Every structure is written in structure tokens, then in C-alpha cells.
GROMACS .gro file of C-alpha atoms in nm:
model
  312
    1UNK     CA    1  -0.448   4.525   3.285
    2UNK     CA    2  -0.165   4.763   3.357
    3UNK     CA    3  -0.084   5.156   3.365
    4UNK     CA    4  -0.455   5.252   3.400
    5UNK     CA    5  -0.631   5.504   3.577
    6UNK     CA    6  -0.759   5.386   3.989
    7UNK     CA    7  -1.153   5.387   3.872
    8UNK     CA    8  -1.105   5.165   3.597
    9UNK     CA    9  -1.229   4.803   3.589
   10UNK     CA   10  -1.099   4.502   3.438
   11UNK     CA   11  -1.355   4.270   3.314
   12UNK     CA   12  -1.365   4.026   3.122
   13UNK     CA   13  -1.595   3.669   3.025
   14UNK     CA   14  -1.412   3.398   2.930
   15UNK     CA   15  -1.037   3.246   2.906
   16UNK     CA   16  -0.985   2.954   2.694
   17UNK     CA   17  -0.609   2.841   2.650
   18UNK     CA   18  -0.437   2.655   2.382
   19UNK     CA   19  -0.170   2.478   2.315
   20UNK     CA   20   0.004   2.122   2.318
   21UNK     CA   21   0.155   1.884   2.564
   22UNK     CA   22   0.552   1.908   2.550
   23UNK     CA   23   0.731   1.643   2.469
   24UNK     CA   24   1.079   1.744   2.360
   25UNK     CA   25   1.222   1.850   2.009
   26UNK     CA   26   1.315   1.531   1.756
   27UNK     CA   27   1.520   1.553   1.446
   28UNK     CA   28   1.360   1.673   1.196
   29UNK     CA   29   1.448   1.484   0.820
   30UNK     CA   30   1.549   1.693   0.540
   31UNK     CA   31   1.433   1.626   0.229
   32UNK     CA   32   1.702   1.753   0.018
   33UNK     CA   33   1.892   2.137  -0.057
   34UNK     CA   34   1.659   2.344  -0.250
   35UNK     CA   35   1.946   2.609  -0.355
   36UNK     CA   36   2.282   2.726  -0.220
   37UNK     CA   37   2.524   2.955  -0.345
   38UNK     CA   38   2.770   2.841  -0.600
   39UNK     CA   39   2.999   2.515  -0.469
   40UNK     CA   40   3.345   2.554  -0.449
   41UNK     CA   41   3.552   2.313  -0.630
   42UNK     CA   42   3.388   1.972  -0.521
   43UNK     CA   43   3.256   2.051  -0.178
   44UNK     CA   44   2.839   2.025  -0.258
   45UNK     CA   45   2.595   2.181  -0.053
   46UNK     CA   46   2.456   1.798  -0.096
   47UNK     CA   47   2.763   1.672   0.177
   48UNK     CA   48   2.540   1.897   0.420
   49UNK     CA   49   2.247   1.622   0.444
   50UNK     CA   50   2.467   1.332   0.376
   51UNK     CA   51   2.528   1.227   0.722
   52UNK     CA   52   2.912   1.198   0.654
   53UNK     CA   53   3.106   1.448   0.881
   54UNK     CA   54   3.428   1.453   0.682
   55UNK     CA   55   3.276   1.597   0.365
   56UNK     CA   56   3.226   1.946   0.373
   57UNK     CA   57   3.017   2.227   0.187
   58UNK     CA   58   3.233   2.522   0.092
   59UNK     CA   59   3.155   2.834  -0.096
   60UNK     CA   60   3.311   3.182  -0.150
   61UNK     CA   61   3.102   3.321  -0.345
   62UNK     CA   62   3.029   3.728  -0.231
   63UNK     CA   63   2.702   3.758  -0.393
   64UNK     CA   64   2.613   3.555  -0.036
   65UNK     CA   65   2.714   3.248   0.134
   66UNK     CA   66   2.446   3.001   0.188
   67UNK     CA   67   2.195   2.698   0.175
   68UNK     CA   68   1.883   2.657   0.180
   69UNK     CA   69   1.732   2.329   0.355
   70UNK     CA   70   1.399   2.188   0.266
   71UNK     CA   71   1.207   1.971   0.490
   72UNK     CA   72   0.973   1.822   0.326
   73UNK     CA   73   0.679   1.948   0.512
   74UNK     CA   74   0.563   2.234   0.805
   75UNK     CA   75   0.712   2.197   1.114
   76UNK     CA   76   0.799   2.407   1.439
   77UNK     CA   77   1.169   2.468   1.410
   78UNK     CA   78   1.366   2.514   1.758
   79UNK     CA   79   1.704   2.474   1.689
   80UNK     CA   80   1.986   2.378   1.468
   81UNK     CA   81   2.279   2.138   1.485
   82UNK     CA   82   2.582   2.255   1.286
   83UNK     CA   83   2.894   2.101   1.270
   84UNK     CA   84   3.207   2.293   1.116
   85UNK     CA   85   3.534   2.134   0.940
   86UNK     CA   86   3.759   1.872   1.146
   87UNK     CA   87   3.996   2.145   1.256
   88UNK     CA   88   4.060   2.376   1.528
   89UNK     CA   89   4.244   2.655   1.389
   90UNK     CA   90   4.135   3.017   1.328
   91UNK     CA   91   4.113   2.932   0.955
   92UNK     CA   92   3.854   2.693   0.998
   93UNK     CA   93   3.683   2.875   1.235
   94UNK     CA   94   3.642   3.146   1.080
   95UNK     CA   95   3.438   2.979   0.829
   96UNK     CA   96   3.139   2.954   1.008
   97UNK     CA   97   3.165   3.344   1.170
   98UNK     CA   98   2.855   3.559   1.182
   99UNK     CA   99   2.626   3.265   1.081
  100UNK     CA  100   2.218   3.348   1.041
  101UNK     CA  101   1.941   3.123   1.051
  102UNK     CA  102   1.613   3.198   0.912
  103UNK     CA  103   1.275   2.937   0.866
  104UNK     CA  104   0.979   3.009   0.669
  105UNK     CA  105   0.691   2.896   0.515
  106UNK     CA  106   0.745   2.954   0.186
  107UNK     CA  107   1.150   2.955  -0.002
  108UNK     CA  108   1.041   3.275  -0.109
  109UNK     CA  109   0.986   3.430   0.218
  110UNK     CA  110   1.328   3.315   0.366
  111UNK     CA  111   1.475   3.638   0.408
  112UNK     CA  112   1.199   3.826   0.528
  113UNK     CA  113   1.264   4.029   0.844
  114UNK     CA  114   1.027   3.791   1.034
  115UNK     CA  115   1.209   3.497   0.902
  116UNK     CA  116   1.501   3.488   1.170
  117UNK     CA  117   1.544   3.231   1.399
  118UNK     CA  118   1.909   3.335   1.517
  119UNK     CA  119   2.210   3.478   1.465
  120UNK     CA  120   2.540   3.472   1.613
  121UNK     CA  121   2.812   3.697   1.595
  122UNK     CA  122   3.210   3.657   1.514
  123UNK     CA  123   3.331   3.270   1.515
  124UNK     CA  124   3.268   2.960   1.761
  125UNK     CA  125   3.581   2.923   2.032
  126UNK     CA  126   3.774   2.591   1.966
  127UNK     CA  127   3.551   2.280   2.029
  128UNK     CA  128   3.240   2.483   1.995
  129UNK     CA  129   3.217   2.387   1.646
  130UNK     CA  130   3.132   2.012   1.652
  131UNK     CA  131   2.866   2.066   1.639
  132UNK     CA  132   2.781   2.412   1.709
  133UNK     CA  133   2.410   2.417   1.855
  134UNK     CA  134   2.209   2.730   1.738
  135UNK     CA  135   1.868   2.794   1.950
  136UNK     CA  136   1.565   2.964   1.766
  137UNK     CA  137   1.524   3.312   1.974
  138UNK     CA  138   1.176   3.197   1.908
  139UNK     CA  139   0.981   2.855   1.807
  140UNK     CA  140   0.978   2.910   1.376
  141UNK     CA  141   0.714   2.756   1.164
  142UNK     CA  142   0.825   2.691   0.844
  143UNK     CA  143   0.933   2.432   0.580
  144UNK     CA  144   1.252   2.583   0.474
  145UNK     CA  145   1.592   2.700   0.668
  146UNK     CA  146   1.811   2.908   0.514
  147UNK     CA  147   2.170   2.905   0.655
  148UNK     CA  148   2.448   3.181   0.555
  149UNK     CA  149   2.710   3.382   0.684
  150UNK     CA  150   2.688   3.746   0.621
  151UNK     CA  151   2.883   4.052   0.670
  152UNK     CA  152   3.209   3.911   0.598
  153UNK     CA  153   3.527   4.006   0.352
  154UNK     CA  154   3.515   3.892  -0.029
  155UNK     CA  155   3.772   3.645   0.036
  156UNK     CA  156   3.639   3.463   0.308
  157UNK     CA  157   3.537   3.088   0.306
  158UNK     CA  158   3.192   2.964   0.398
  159UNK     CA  159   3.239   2.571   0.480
  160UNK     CA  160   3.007   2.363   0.693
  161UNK     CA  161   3.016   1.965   0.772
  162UNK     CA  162   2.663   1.854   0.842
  163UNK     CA  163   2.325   2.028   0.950
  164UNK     CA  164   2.077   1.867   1.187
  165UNK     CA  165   1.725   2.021   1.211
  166UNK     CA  166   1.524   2.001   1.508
  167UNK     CA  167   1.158   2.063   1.631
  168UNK     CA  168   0.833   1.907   1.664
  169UNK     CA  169   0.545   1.804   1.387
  170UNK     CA  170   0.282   2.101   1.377
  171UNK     CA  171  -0.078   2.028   1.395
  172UNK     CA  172  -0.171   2.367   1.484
  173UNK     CA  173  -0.293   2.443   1.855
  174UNK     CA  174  -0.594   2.227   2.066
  175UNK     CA  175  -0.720   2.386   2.354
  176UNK     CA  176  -0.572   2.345   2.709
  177UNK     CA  177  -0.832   2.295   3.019
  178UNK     CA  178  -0.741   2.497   3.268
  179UNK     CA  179  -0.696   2.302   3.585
  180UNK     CA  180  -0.731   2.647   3.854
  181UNK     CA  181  -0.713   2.984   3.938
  182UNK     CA  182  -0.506   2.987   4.224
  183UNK     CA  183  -0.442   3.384   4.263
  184UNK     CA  184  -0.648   3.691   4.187
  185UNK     CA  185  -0.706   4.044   4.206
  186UNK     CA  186  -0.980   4.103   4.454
  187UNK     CA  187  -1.319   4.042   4.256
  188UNK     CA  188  -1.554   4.348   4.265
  189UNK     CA  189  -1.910   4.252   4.379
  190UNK     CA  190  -1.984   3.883   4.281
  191UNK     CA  191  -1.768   3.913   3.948
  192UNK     CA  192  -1.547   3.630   4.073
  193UNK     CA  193  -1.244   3.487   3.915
  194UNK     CA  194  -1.370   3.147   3.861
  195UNK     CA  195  -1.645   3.280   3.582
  196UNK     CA  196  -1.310   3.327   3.358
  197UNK     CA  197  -1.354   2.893   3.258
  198UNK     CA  198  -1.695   2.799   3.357
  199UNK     CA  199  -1.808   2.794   3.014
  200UNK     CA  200  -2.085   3.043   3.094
  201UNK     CA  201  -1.987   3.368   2.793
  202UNK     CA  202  -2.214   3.616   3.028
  203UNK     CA  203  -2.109   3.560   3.316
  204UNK     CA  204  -1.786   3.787   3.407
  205UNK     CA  205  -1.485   3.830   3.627
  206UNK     CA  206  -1.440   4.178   3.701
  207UNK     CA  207  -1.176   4.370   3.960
  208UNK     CA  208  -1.071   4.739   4.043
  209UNK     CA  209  -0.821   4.671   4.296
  210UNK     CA  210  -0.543   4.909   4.244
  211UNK     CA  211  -0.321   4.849   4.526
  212UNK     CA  212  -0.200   4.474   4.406
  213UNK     CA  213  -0.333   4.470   4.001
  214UNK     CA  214  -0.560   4.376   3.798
  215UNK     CA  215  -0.500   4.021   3.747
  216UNK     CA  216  -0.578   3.634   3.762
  217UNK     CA  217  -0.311   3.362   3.782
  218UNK     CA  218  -0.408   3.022   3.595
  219UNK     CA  219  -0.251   2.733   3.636
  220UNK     CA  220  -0.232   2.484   3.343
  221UNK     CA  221  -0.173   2.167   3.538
  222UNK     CA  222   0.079   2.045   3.348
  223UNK     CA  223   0.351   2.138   3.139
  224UNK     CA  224   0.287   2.278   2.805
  225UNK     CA  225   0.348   2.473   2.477
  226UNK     CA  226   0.171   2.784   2.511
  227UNK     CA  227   0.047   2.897   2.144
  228UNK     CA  228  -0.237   3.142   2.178
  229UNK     CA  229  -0.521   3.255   2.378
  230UNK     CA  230  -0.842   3.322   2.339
  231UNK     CA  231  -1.013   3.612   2.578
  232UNK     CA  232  -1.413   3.690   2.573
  233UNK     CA  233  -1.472   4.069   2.708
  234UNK     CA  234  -1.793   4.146   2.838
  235UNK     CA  235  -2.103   4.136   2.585
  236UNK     CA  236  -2.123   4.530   2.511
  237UNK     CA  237  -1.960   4.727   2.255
  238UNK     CA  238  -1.956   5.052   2.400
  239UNK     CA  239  -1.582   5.234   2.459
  240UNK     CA  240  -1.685   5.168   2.843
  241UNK     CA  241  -1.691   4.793   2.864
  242UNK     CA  242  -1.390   4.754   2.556
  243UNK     CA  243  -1.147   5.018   2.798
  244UNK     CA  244  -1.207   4.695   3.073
  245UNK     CA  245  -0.962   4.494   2.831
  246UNK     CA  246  -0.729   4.777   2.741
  247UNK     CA  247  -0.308   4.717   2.800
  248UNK     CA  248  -0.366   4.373   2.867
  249UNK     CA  249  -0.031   4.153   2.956
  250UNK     CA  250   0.043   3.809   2.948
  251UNK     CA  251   0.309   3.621   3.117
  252UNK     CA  252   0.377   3.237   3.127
  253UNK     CA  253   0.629   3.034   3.363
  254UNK     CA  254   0.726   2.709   3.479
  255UNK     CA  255   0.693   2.815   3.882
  256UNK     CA  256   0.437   3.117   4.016
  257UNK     CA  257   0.726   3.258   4.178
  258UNK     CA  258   0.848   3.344   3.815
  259UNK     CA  259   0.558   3.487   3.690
  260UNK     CA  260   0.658   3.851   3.675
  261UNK     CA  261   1.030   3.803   3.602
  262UNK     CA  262   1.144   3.947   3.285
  263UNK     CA  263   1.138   3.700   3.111
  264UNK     CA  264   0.813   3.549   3.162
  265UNK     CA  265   0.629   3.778   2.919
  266UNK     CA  266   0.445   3.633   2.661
  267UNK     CA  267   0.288   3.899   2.523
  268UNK     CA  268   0.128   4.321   2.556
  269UNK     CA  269  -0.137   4.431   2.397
  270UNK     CA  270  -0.133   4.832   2.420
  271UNK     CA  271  -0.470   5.052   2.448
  272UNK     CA  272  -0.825   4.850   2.438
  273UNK     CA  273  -0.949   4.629   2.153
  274UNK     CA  274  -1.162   4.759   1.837
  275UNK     CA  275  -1.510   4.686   1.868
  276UNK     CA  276  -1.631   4.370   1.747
  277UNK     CA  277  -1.284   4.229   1.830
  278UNK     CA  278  -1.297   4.098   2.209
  279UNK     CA  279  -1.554   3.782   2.173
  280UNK     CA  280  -1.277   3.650   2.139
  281UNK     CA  281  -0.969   3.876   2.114
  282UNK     CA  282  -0.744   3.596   1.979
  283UNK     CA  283  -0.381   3.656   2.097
  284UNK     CA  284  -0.093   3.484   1.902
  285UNK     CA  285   0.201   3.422   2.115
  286UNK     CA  286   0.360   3.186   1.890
  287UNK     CA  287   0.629   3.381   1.696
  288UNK     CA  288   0.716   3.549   2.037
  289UNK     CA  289   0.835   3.260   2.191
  290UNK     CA  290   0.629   2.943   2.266
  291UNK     CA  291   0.668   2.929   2.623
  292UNK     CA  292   0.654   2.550   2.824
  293UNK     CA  293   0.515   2.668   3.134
  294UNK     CA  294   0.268   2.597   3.357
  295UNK     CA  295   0.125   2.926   3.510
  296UNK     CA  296  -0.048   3.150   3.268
  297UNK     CA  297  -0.106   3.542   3.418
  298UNK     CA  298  -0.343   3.737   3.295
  299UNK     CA  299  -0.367   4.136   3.295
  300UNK     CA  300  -0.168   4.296   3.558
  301UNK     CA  301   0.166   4.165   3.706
  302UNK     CA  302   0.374   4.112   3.386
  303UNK     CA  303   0.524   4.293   3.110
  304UNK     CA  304   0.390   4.141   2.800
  305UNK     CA  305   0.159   4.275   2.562
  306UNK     CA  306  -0.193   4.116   2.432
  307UNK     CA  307  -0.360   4.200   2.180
  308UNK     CA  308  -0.520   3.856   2.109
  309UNK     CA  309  -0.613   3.590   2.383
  310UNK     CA  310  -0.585   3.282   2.230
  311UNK     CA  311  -0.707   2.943   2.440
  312UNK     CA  312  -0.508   2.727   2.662
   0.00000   0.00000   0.00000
């Protein structure tokens, strides 16, 4: 709990976290090109898939320059392999320049704005290109990728050799036990930190020290994918006992000396939750960034806003 007045407690029943063991991305196998824009002269949108790295998929067309890749079922997308045409010139390059990757669900969602995985700017340097690997900003969950390049002149080619998906099956998120608390905030009275996973929804950790946070530091044991998280407030509804959840922030790293750099945010919830909506606030951190790392904080020492705690 963060940017709150000195008086003010943070209390809360239960953490449960959730999430799966990490493993590494695999190739993912495409099931075929669902649509593309209009071929130029024999180079298919087809050659993308075909596992031949000569044959090329070009298109000019300036209604919009792209293909859209079907895999065959839901998975979590984390990056892309893309390799460009057998050349090194500015020509070729410039055929894959200001590329943009979006994964969703459904085809017809592709080009919503919370469809983007990445995009990159301008065209790959020399030897970049074979193949060019393009990172998800964030882990996508979706069936279908949409490549293109946008923003460019009429006249410009679009030309690709061969497209690589990569990720993990989804199965959707099983809790994580949590293994211990190793750092707190300094409980008030006998609300200790170790009521946050004993199971027990009434009894609560609770802290009001204002000099070092409001916070507890759980460690996950292991290495994992960190999905969502489940949070129990206290058992009353009243705007007292909801403000004891209120700008909660979650952050998630591989080492505890990380756990309030930058990037280690997961993410903020601003003001308290709505009544009826903290046993359990359920907090999605999936489409922010599914984090593999160890140490989960809770309210206090990072930047990152929760709205939902979701188990690990």
C-alpha cells in the first residue's frame, strides 16, 4: 500500500498465487494463413509456413501489407522468428521496415488496440534480418498473429521468407504455494505476516509502519510464470476496512535485491476496492507482462498497480 496517509493500516486475509512452472518457449505449429493482402506476382503468403527460406511472400498492395497466421489453437505467444529475403542491401531491407505484430483470440479482434505484441521501427541493420527475432512487449494469448508493415510509401515492397511462432500451450493458471515470507512491514499487534497463507480467511496480517512501507515480500520457491493473484481483505465491508487495501502495488523479480527496480512492477491498483470486491480482489497481471520470477511483493515498495490479486 503506497502514498497513504501515516494512520492508515494495511490489512489484509489471505494471498493465494498463481501461475505455472517455466519451462522455456517451443515452436509453436501453424496451421495454415487465414488471409493476407493481395500476392504479388507468384510470391504466396503460403511460402511463409513452408519451411523453405528461398521462397518469399511479397506484396505491395497500399490498402495494407500483411498476413495473418493461424495456429490452430490458444496459446501464449512470446515471440516471433522472421526471416527477410537472402540479401543484404537497403532494397531488401527495407522490405521488412516498421513491421507490427499483433495476437488475438479471435481473427476479428487482430487489430484491436490491445492486440499488439510489438513493433519495431525503420528497417533491421545488415544480418539482423535472418532471422529477425521480435519479443512480445508482453506474453499474448491468442490463436491468430497478424504480421504487417505500416506507415510506409505506396510503392514500397512488403516481402518476408519464413515466420516461426513461439510460446507455450495455455491451460490457464493453477495456483502456486507459497514457500515464505521472508520480509515484512512491522506487524501491528498480533496481525502477523504469516496469516497472509495459512489458509485461515479470518485471520489477518495487518501493519501501519510508515517509516519502511506497508508491505510483505513472498518468495515463490522456484521459478515461475506469474499470471494473477488472488488477495482476501478483511471480512467487513465498511469504507474503513476496504481503504486497508487501497493503492495496492505489486512487483515480481528473479532476486529480492530487484524487487523495487523499475522494472519489477507487475501491477497498481489506484484508490481501494468496491465493496463486495476484495474476498478475493482477483488481479490479472497477464497482459502486463507475465513475469518468471521468484519474489512476489506485495503493497508498498514497488510501483505497480493492483487492482485484482490473483493466486500464486
Amino acid at each position: 500500500m503506497v502514498d497513504v496517509s501515516t494512520n492508515q493500516f494495511l490489512c489484509m486475509t489471505e494471498v493465494e498465487v498463481y501461475g505455472a512452472e517455466y519451462s522455456g518457449p517451443a515452436q509453436l505449429n501453424a496451421t495454415g494463413i487465414t488471409a493476407s493482402s493481395t500476392k504479388y506476382s507468384n510470391y504466396a503468403a503460403e511460402n511463409l509456413l513452408d519451411g523453405d527460406y528461398s521462397s518469399d511472400f511479397c506484396t505491395q498492395e497500399d490498402s495494407g501489407r500483411y498476413a495473418v497466421i493461424d495456429l490452430g489453437d490458444v496459446y501464449e505467444v512470446t515471440e516471433l522468428w522472421v526471416w527477410g529475403r537472402d540479401e543484404t542491401s537497403s532494397f531488401y531491407l527495407n522490405q521488412m521496415q516498421n513491421m507490427k505484430i499483433t495476437v488475438a483470440m479471435l481473427e476479428s479482434a487482430i487489430d484491436d488496440d490491445d492486440s499488439l505484441c510489438v513493433y519495431r521501427d525503420g528497417a533491421p541493420a545488415a544480418g539482423e534480418n535472418r532471422p529477425e527475432v521480435f519479443t512480445c512487449t508482453s506474453s499474448m494469448i491468442g490463436r491468430y498473429v497478424k504480421v504487417s508493415m505500416v506507415d510506409v510509401d505506396s510503392e514500397e515492397f512488403f516481402c518476408l521468407a519464413e515466420v516461426k511462432v513461439f510460446g507455450y500451450n495455455y491451460e490457464g493458471a493453477a495456483e502456486i504455494a507459497i514457500s515464505d515470507i521472508p520480509d515484512s512491514s512491522t506487524s501491528y499487534s498480533n496481525y502477523a505476516v504469516t496469516n497472509l497463507y495459512d489458509r485461515d480467511y479470518s485471520t489477518d496480517f495487518c501493519t501501519q509502519d510508515d517509516e519502511s512501507g506497508r508491505y510483505a515480500l513472498i518468495d515463490l520457491g522456484g521459478f515461475y510464470k506469474v499470471e494473477e493473484l488472488w488477495i482476501w481483505g478483511r471480512e467487513g465491508t465498511s469504507s474503513f476496512y476496504l481503504n486497508q487495501m487501497q493503492n495496492i502495488k505489486i512487483t515480481v523479480t528473479t532476486t529480492e535485491s530487484a524487487i523495487d527496480d523499475d522494472d519489477s512492477v507487475c501491477v497498481y491498483r489506484d484508490g481501494a476496492p468496491a465493496d463486495g470486491e476484495n474476498r478475493p480482489e482477483i488481479l490479472c497481471v497477464y497482459r502486463d507482462g507475465v513475469h518468471m520470477y521468484q519474489l512476489l511483493l506485495l503493497p508498498g515498495r514497488i510501483d505497480q498497480k493492483y487492482s485484482h490479486v490473483p493466486a500464486i
